[in-house]
Coordinates of N, CA, C and O in Angstrom, one line a residue:
X1227 N 116.3 -9.9 -13.2 CA 116.6 -10.6 -11.9 C 115.5 -11.6 -11.7 O 114.3 -11.3 -11.8
X1228 N 115.8 -12.8 -11.4 CA 114.9 -13.9 -11.1 C 114.6 -13.9 -9.6 O 115.5 -14.1 -8.8
X1229 N 113.3 -13.8 -9.2 CA 112.9 -13.7 -7.8 C 112.7 -15.1 -7.2 O 112.9 -15.3 -6.0
X1230 N 112.2 -16.0 -8.0 CA 111.8 -17.3 -7.5 C 112.7 -18.4 -7.8 O 113.4 -18.4 -8.8
X1231 N 112.7 -19.5 -7.0 CA 113.5 -20.6 -7.3 C 113.0 -21.2 -8.6 O 111.8 -21.2 -8.9
X1232 N 113.8 -21.7 -9.5 CA 113.4 -22.5 -10.7 C 112.7 -23.7 -10.2 O 113.0 -24.3 -9.1
X1233 N 111.7 -24.2 -11.0 CA 111.0 -25.4 -10.6 C 112.0 -26.6 -10.3 O 111.8 -27.3 -9.3
X1234 N 113.1 -26.7 -11.1 CA 114.0 -27.8 -10.9 C 114.7 -27.7 -9.5 O 115.0 -28.7 -8.8
X1235 N 114.9 -26.5 -9.0 CA 115.6 -26.3 -7.7 C 114.5 -26.4 -6.6 O 114.8 -27.1 -5.6
X1236 N 113.4 -25.9 -6.8 CA 112.4 -25.9 -5.7 C 111.9 -27.4 -5.5 O 111.6 -27.7 -4.3
X1237 N 111.8 -28.2 -6.5 CA 111.3 -29.5 -6.4 C 112.3 -30.6 -6.5 O 112.0 -31.8 -6.7
X1238 N 113.6 -30.2 -6.4 CA 114.7 -31.2 -6.6 C 114.6 -32.4 -5.7 O 114.9 -33.5 -6.1
X1239 N 114.2 -32.2 -4.4 CA 114.1 -33.3 -3.5 C 112.7 -33.7 -3.2 O 112.4 -34.5 -2.2
X1240 N 111.7 -33.2 -4.0 CA 110.3 -33.6 -3.7 C 110.1 -35.0 -4.0 O 110.7 -35.6 -4.9
X1241 N 109.1 -35.6 -3.4 CA 108.6 -36.9 -3.8 C 108.1 -36.9 -5.2 O 107.8 -35.9 -5.8
X1242 N 108.0 -38.1 -5.8 CA 107.5 -38.2 -7.2 C 106.1 -37.6 -7.3 O 105.4 -37.5 -6.3
X1243 N 105.8 -37.2 -8.5 CA 104.5 -36.6 -8.7 C 103.4 -37.6 -8.4 O 102.4 -37.3 -7.7
X1244 N 103.6 -38.9 -8.7 CA 102.6 -40.0 -8.4 C 102.5 -40.1 -6.9 O 101.4 -40.2 -6.4
X1245 N 103.6 -40.0 -6.1 CA 103.5 -40.1 -4.7 C 102.7 -38.9 -4.1 O 101.9 -39.1 -3.2
X1246 N 103.0 -37.7 -4.6 CA 102.3 -36.5 -4.2 C 100.8 -36.6 -4.5 O 100.0 -36.1 -3.7
X1247 N 100.4 -37.2 -5.6 CA 99.0 -37.3 -6.0 C 98.4 -38.2 -4.9 O 97.3 -37.8 -4.4
X1248 N 99.0 -39.3 -4.5 CA 98.5 -40.1 -3.5 C 98.3 -39.4 -2.2 O 97.3 -39.5 -1.5
X1249 N 99.4 -38.7 -1.8 CA 99.3 -37.9 -0.5 C 98.2 -36.9 -0.6 O 97.4 -36.8 0.4
X1250 N 98.1 -36.2 -1.7 CA 97.1 -35.1 -1.8 C 95.7 -35.7 -1.7 O 94.8 -35.2 -1.1
X1251 N 95.5 -36.9 -2.3 CA 94.2 -37.5 -2.3 C 93.8 -37.9 -0.9 O 92.7 -37.7 -0.4
X1252 N 94.8 -38.5 -0.1 CA 94.5 -38.9 1.3 C 94.3 -37.7 2.1 O 93.4 -37.7 3.0
X1253 N 95.1 -36.7 1.9 CA 94.9 -35.4 2.7 C 93.6 -34.7 2.4 O 93.0 -34.1 3.3
X1254 N 93.1 -34.8 1.2 CA 91.9 -34.2 0.8 C 90.7 -34.8 1.6 O 89.8 -34.0 2.0
X1255 N 90.8 -36.1 1.9 CA 89.7 -36.7 2.7 C 89.7 -36.0 4.0 O 88.6 -35.7 4.5
X1256 N 90.8 -35.8 4.7 CA 90.9 -35.2 6.0 C 90.4 -33.7 5.9 O 89.7 -33.2 6.7
X1257 N 90.8 -33.0 4.8 CA 90.4 -31.7 4.6 C 88.9 -31.6 4.5 O 88.3 -30.7 5.0
X1258 N 88.3 -32.5 3.7 CA 86.8 -32.5 3.6 C 86.1 -32.8 4.9 O 84.9 -32.4 5.0
X1259 N 86.8 -33.4 5.8 CA 86.2 -33.7 7.1 C 86.5 -32.6 8.1 O 86.5 -32.8 9.3
X1260 N 86.9 -31.4 7.6 CA 87.1 -30.2 8.5 C 88.5 -30.0 9.0 O 88.7 -29.1 9.8
X1261 N 89.4 -30.8 8.6 CA 90.8 -30.6 9.0 C 91.5 -29.8 7.9 O 91.9 -30.3 6.8
X1262 N 91.7 -28.5 8.2 CA 92.4 -27.6 7.2 C 93.9 -27.7 7.5 O 94.3 -27.9 8.7
X1263 N 94.7 -27.4 6.6 CA 96.1 -27.3 6.8 C 96.9 -26.6 5.8 O 96.6 -26.8 4.6
X1264 N 97.8 -25.9 6.2 CA 98.7 -25.2 5.3 C 99.5 -26.2 4.5 O 99.7 -26.0 3.3
X1265 N 99.9 -27.3 5.1 CA 100.7 -28.3 4.4 C 99.9 -28.9 3.2 O 100.4 -29.1 2.1
X1266 N 98.6 -29.1 3.4 CA 97.8 -29.6 2.3 C 97.8 -28.7 1.1 O 98.0 -29.1 0.0
X1267 N 97.5 -27.4 1.4 CA 97.5 -26.4 0.3 C 98.8 -26.2 -0.3 O 99.0 -26.0 -1.5
X1268 N 99.9 -26.2 0.5 CA 101.2 -26.0 0.0 C 101.6 -27.2 -1.0 O 102.0 -27.0 -2.1
X1269 N 101.4 -28.4 -0.5 CA 101.7 -29.5 -1.3 C 100.8 -29.7 -2.6 O 101.3 -30.1 -3.6
X1270 N 99.5 -29.3 -2.4 CA 98.6 -29.4 -3.6 C 99.0 -28.4 -4.6 O 99.1 -28.7 -5.8
X1271 N 99.3 -27.1 -4.1 CA 99.7 -26.1 -5.1 C 101.1 -26.5 -5.8 O 101.2 -26.2 -7.0
X1272 N 102.0 -27.0 -5.0 CA 103.3 -27.4 -5.6 C 103.1 -28.6 -6.6 O 103.7 -28.6 -7.7
X1273 N 102.2 -29.5 -6.3 CA 101.9 -30.6 -7.2 C 101.3 -30.1 -8.5 O 101.8 -30.5 -9.6
X1274 N 100.4 -29.2 -8.4 CA 99.8 -28.6 -9.6 C 100.8 -27.8 -10.4 O 100.8 -27.8 -11.6
X1275 N 101.6 -27.1 -9.7 CA 102.7 -26.3 -10.4 C 103.6 -27.3 -11.1 O 104.0 -27.0 -12.3
X1276 N 104.0 -28.4 -10.5 CA 104.9 -29.3 -11.1 C 104.2 -30.0 -12.4 O 104.9 -30.1 -13.4
X1277 N 103.0 -30.3 -12.3 CA 102.2 -30.8 -13.4 C 102.2 -29.8 -14.5 O 102.4 -30.1 -15.7
X1278 N 101.9 -28.5 -14.2 CA 101.8 -27.4 -15.2 C 103.2 -27.2 -15.9 O 103.2 -27.0 -17.1
X1279 N 104.3 -27.4 -15.1 CA 105.6 -27.2 -15.7 C 105.9 -28.2 -16.7 O 106.5 -28.0 -17.8
X1280 N 105.4 -29.5 -16.5 CA 105.7 -30.6 -17.4 C 104.6 -30.7 -18.5 O 104.7 -31.5 -19.4
X1281 N 103.5 -29.9 -18.3 CA 102.4 -30.0 -19.3 C 102.8 -29.5 -20.6 O 103.5 -28.5 -20.7
X1282 N 102.3 -30.1 -21.7 CA 102.6 -29.7 -23.0 C 101.7 -28.6 -23.5 O 101.9 -28.0 -24.6
X1283 N 100.7 -28.3 -22.7 CA 99.7 -27.2 -23.1 C 100.4 -25.8 -23.0 O 101.4 -25.7 -22.2
X1284 N 99.9 -24.8 -23.7 CA 100.5 -23.5 -23.5 C 100.2 -23.0 -22.1 O 99.5 -23.6 -21.3
X1285 N 100.9 -21.9 -21.7 CA 100.8 -21.4 -20.3 C 99.4 -21.2 -19.8 O 99.1 -21.2 -18.6
X1286 N 98.4 -21.1 -20.7 CA 97.1 -20.8 -20.3 C 96.3 -22.1 -20.1 O 95.0 -22.1 -20.0
X1287 N 96.9 -23.3 -20.1 CA 96.2 -24.5 -20.0 C 95.5 -24.8 -18.7 O 95.7 -24.0 -17.7
X1288 N 94.8 -25.9 -18.6 CA 94.0 -26.2 -17.4 C 95.0 -26.4 -16.2 O 94.7 -25.9 -15.1
X1289 N 96.1 -27.1 -16.4 CA 97.0 -27.3 -15.3 C 97.6 -26.0 -14.7 O 97.7 -25.8 -13.5
X1290 N 97.9 -25.1 -15.6 CA 98.4 -23.8 -15.1 C 97.4 -23.0 -14.4 O 97.7 -22.4 -13.4
X1291 N 96.2 -23.0 -14.9 CA 95.1 -22.3 -14.2 C 94.8 -22.9 -12.8 O 94.7 -22.1 -11.9
X1292 N 94.8 -24.2 -12.7 CA 94.6 -24.8 -11.4 C 95.7 -24.6 -10.5 O 95.5 -24.4 -9.3
X1293 N 96.9 -24.5 -11.0 CA 98.1 -24.2 -10.2 C 98.0 -22.8 -9.6 O 98.4 -22.6 -8.4
X1294 N 97.6 -21.9 -10.4 CA 97.5 -20.5 -9.9 C 96.4 -20.4 -8.9 O 96.6 -19.7 -7.8
X1295 N 95.3 -21.1 -9.1 CA 94.2 -21.0 -8.1 C 94.6 -21.6 -6.8 O 94.3 -21.1 -5.7
X1296 N 95.3 -22.7 -6.8 CA 95.8 -23.3 -5.5 C 96.8 -22.5 -4.9 O 96.9 -22.3 -3.6
X1297 N 97.7 -21.8 -5.7 CA 98.7 -20.9 -5.1 C 98.0 -19.8 -4.4 O 98.5 -19.4 -3.3
X1298 N 97.0 -19.2 -5.0 CA 96.3 -18.1 -4.4 C 95.6 -18.5 -3.1 O 95.6 -17.8 -2.1
X1299 N 95.1 -19.7 -3.0 CA 94.5 -20.2 -1.8 C 95.6 -20.3 -0.7 O 95.4 -19.9 0.5
X1300 N 96.8 -20.8 -1.0 CA 97.9 -20.9 -0.1 C 98.2 -19.5 0.4 O 98.4 -19.3 1.6
X1301 N 98.3 -18.6 -0.5 CA 98.6 -17.2 -0.1 C 97.6 -16.6 0.8 O 97.9 -15.9 1.8
X1302 N 96.3 -16.9 0.6 CA 95.3 -16.5 1.5 C 95.5 -17.0 2.9 O 95.3 -16.3 3.9
X1303 N 95.8 -18.3 3.0 CA 96.0 -19.0 4.3 C 97.2 -18.3 5.0 O 97.1 -18.0 6.2
X1304 N 98.3 -18.1 4.2 CA 99.5 -17.5 4.8 C 99.2 -16.1 5.3 O 99.7 -15.7 6.4
X1305 N 98.5 -15.4 4.5 CA 98.2 -14.0 4.9 C 97.3 -13.9 6.1 O 97.6 -13.2 7.0
X1306 N 96.3 -14.8 6.2 CA 95.4 -14.8 7.3 C 96.1 -15.3 8.6 O 95.8 -14.8 9.7
X1307 N 97.1 -16.1 8.4 CA 97.9 -16.6 9.6 C 98.9 -15.6 10.0 O 99.6 -15.7 11.1
X1308 N 99.1 -14.5 9.2 CA 100.1 -13.5 9.6 C 101.5 -14.0 9.5 O 102.4 -13.5 10.2
X1309 N 101.8 -14.9 8.6 CA 103.1 -15.5 8.5 C 104.1 -14.4 8.0 O 103.7 -13.5 7.2
X1310 N 105.3 -14.5 8.5 CA 106.3 -13.6 8.1 C 106.7 -13.7 6.7 O 105.9 -14.2 5.9
X1311 N 107.9 -13.4 6.3 CA 108.3 -13.5 4.9 C 108.1 -14.9 4.3 O 107.9 -15.0 3.1
X1312 N 108.1 -15.9 5.1 CA 107.7 -17.2 4.7 C 107.1 -18.0 5.9 O 107.2 -17.5 7.0
X1313 N 106.7 -19.2 5.6 CA 106.2 -20.0 6.7 C 107.2 -20.3 7.8 O 107.0 -20.6 8.9
X1314 N 108.5 -20.1 7.4 CA 109.6 -20.4 8.3 C 110.4 -19.1 8.6 O 111.4 -19.1 9.1
X1315 N 109.8 -18.0 8.1 CA 110.4 -16.6 8.4 C 111.8 -16.4 7.8 O 112.5 -15.6 8.3
X1316 N 112.1 -17.2 6.8 CA 113.4 -16.9 6.2 C 113.4 -16.8 4.6 O 114.4 -16.8 4.0
X1317 N 112.2 -16.6 4.1 CA 112.0 -16.4 2.7 C 111.8 -14.9 2.4 O 111.3 -14.2 3.3
X1318 N 112.2 -14.4 1.3 CA 112.1 -12.9 1.1 C 110.7 -12.4 0.8 O 110.5 -11.2 1.0
X1319 N 109.8 -13.2 0.3 CA 108.5 -12.6 -0.2 C 107.3 -13.1 0.7 O 107.1 -14.3 0.8
X1320 N 106.6 -12.1 1.2 CA 105.3 -12.4 1.9 C 104.2 -12.7 0.9 O 104.3 -12.4 -0.3
X1321 N 103.1 -13.3 1.4 CA 102.0 -13.6 0.4 C 101.4 -12.4 -0.2 O 100.8 -12.5 -1.3
X1322 N 101.5 -11.3 0.4 CA 100.9 -10.1 -0.1 C 101.9 -9.1 -0.8 O 101.5 -8.1 -1.3
X1323 N 103.1 -9.6 -1.0 CA 104.1 -8.8 -1.7 C 103.7 -8.7 -3.1 O 103.1 -9.7 -3.7
X1324 N 103.9 -7.5 -3.8 CA 103.5 -7.4 -5.2 C 104.0 -8.5 -6.1 O 103.3 -8.9 -7.0
X1325 N 105.2 -8.9 -5.9 CA 105.8 -10.0 -6.8 C 105.0 -11.3 -6.5 O 104.8 -12.1 -7.5
X1326 N 104.6 -11.6 -5.3 CA 103.9 -12.8 -5.0 C 102.5 -12.7 -5.7 O 102.0 -13.7 -6.3
X1327 N 101.9 -11.6 -5.6 CA 100.5 -11.4 -6.2 C 100.6 -11.5 -7.7 O 99.7 -12.2 -8.3
X1328 N 101.7 -11.0 -8.3 CA 101.9 -11.2 -9.8 C 102.2 -12.6 -10.2 O 101.8 -13.0 -11.3
X1329 N 102.9 -13.3 -9.4 CA 103.4 -14.7 -9.7 C 103.1 -15.6 -8.6 O 104.0 -16.0 -7.9
X1330 N 101.9 -16.0 -8.4 CA 101.5 -16.9 -7.3 C 102.3 -18.2 -7.3 O 102.7 -18.8 -6.2
X1331 N 102.6 -18.8 -8.5 CA 103.3 -20.0 -8.5 C 104.7 -19.9 -8.1 O 105.3 -20.8 -7.5
X1332 N 105.3 -18.7 -8.3 CA 106.6 -18.4 -7.7 C 106.6 -18.4 -6.2 O 107.5 -19.0 -5.6
X1333 N 105.6 -17.9 -5.6 CA 105.5 -17.9 -4.2 C 105.4 -19.3 -3.7 O 106.0 -19.7 -2.7
X1334 N 104.7 -20.2 -4.4 CA 104.6 -21.6 -4.0 C 106.0 -22.2 -4.0 O 106.3 -23.0 -3.1
X1335 N 106.7 -22.0 -5.1 CA 108.1 -22.6 -5.2 C 108.9 -22.1 -4.1 O 109.7 -22.9 -3.5
X1336 N 108.9 -20.8 -3.7 CA 109.6 -20.3 -2.6 C 109.3 -21.1 -1.3 O 110.1 -21.6 -0.6
X1337 N 108.0 -21.2 -1.0 CA 107.5 -21.8 0.2 C 107.8 -23.3 0.2 O 108.1 -23.8 1.2
X1338 N 107.6 -23.9 -0.9 CA 107.9 -25.4 -1.0 C 109.3 -25.7 -0.8 O 109.7 -26.6 0.0
X1339 N 110.2 -24.9 -1.4 CA 111.6 -25.1 -1.2 C 112.0 -24.9 0.3 O 112.8 -25.7 0.8
X1340 N 111.4 -24.0 0.9 CA 111.7 -23.8 2.4 C 111.1 -24.9 3.2 O 111.7 -25.4 4.1
X1341 N 109.9 -25.3 2.9 CA 109.2 -26.4 3.6 C 110.0 -27.7 3.5 O 110.2 -28.3 4.5
X1342 N 110.4 -28.1 2.3 CA 111.0 -29.4 2.1 C 112.4 -29.4 2.8 O 112.8 -30.4 3.3
X1343 N 113.0 -28.3 2.9 CA 114.3 -28.2 3.5 C 114.1 -28.5 5.0 O 115.1 -29.0 5.7
X1344 N 113.0 -28.2 5.6 CA 112.7 -28.4 7.0 C 112.1 -29.8 7.3 O 111.8 -30.1 8.5
X1345 N 111.8 -30.6 6.3 CA 111.1 -31.9 6.5 C 111.9 -33.0 6.0 O 112.5 -33.1 5.1

């Protein structure tokens, strides 16, 4: 049984990777000036996941490692905020669910698919 949306489904209506790199760069400046945000970490984690999915390196490559690290940061933020099953309370897996802990990038795909549907 597949728990998470496939990358193609989660990112089907996402802006281009180049566009998201630009957004992440601009948002990082705000983040570095003390403005934290779930959206920043969600979009950064999703961007890194998308790059890792298209990366020719094996699953243990740099892109995959960075994607997992960003996903874990998003999960920490969501857990600290006490978010329900998702940021919009309609996803099945919480950030501390065992499946989320095992597959942080899957959690990002779930949350991104929900987020993009609402934006």
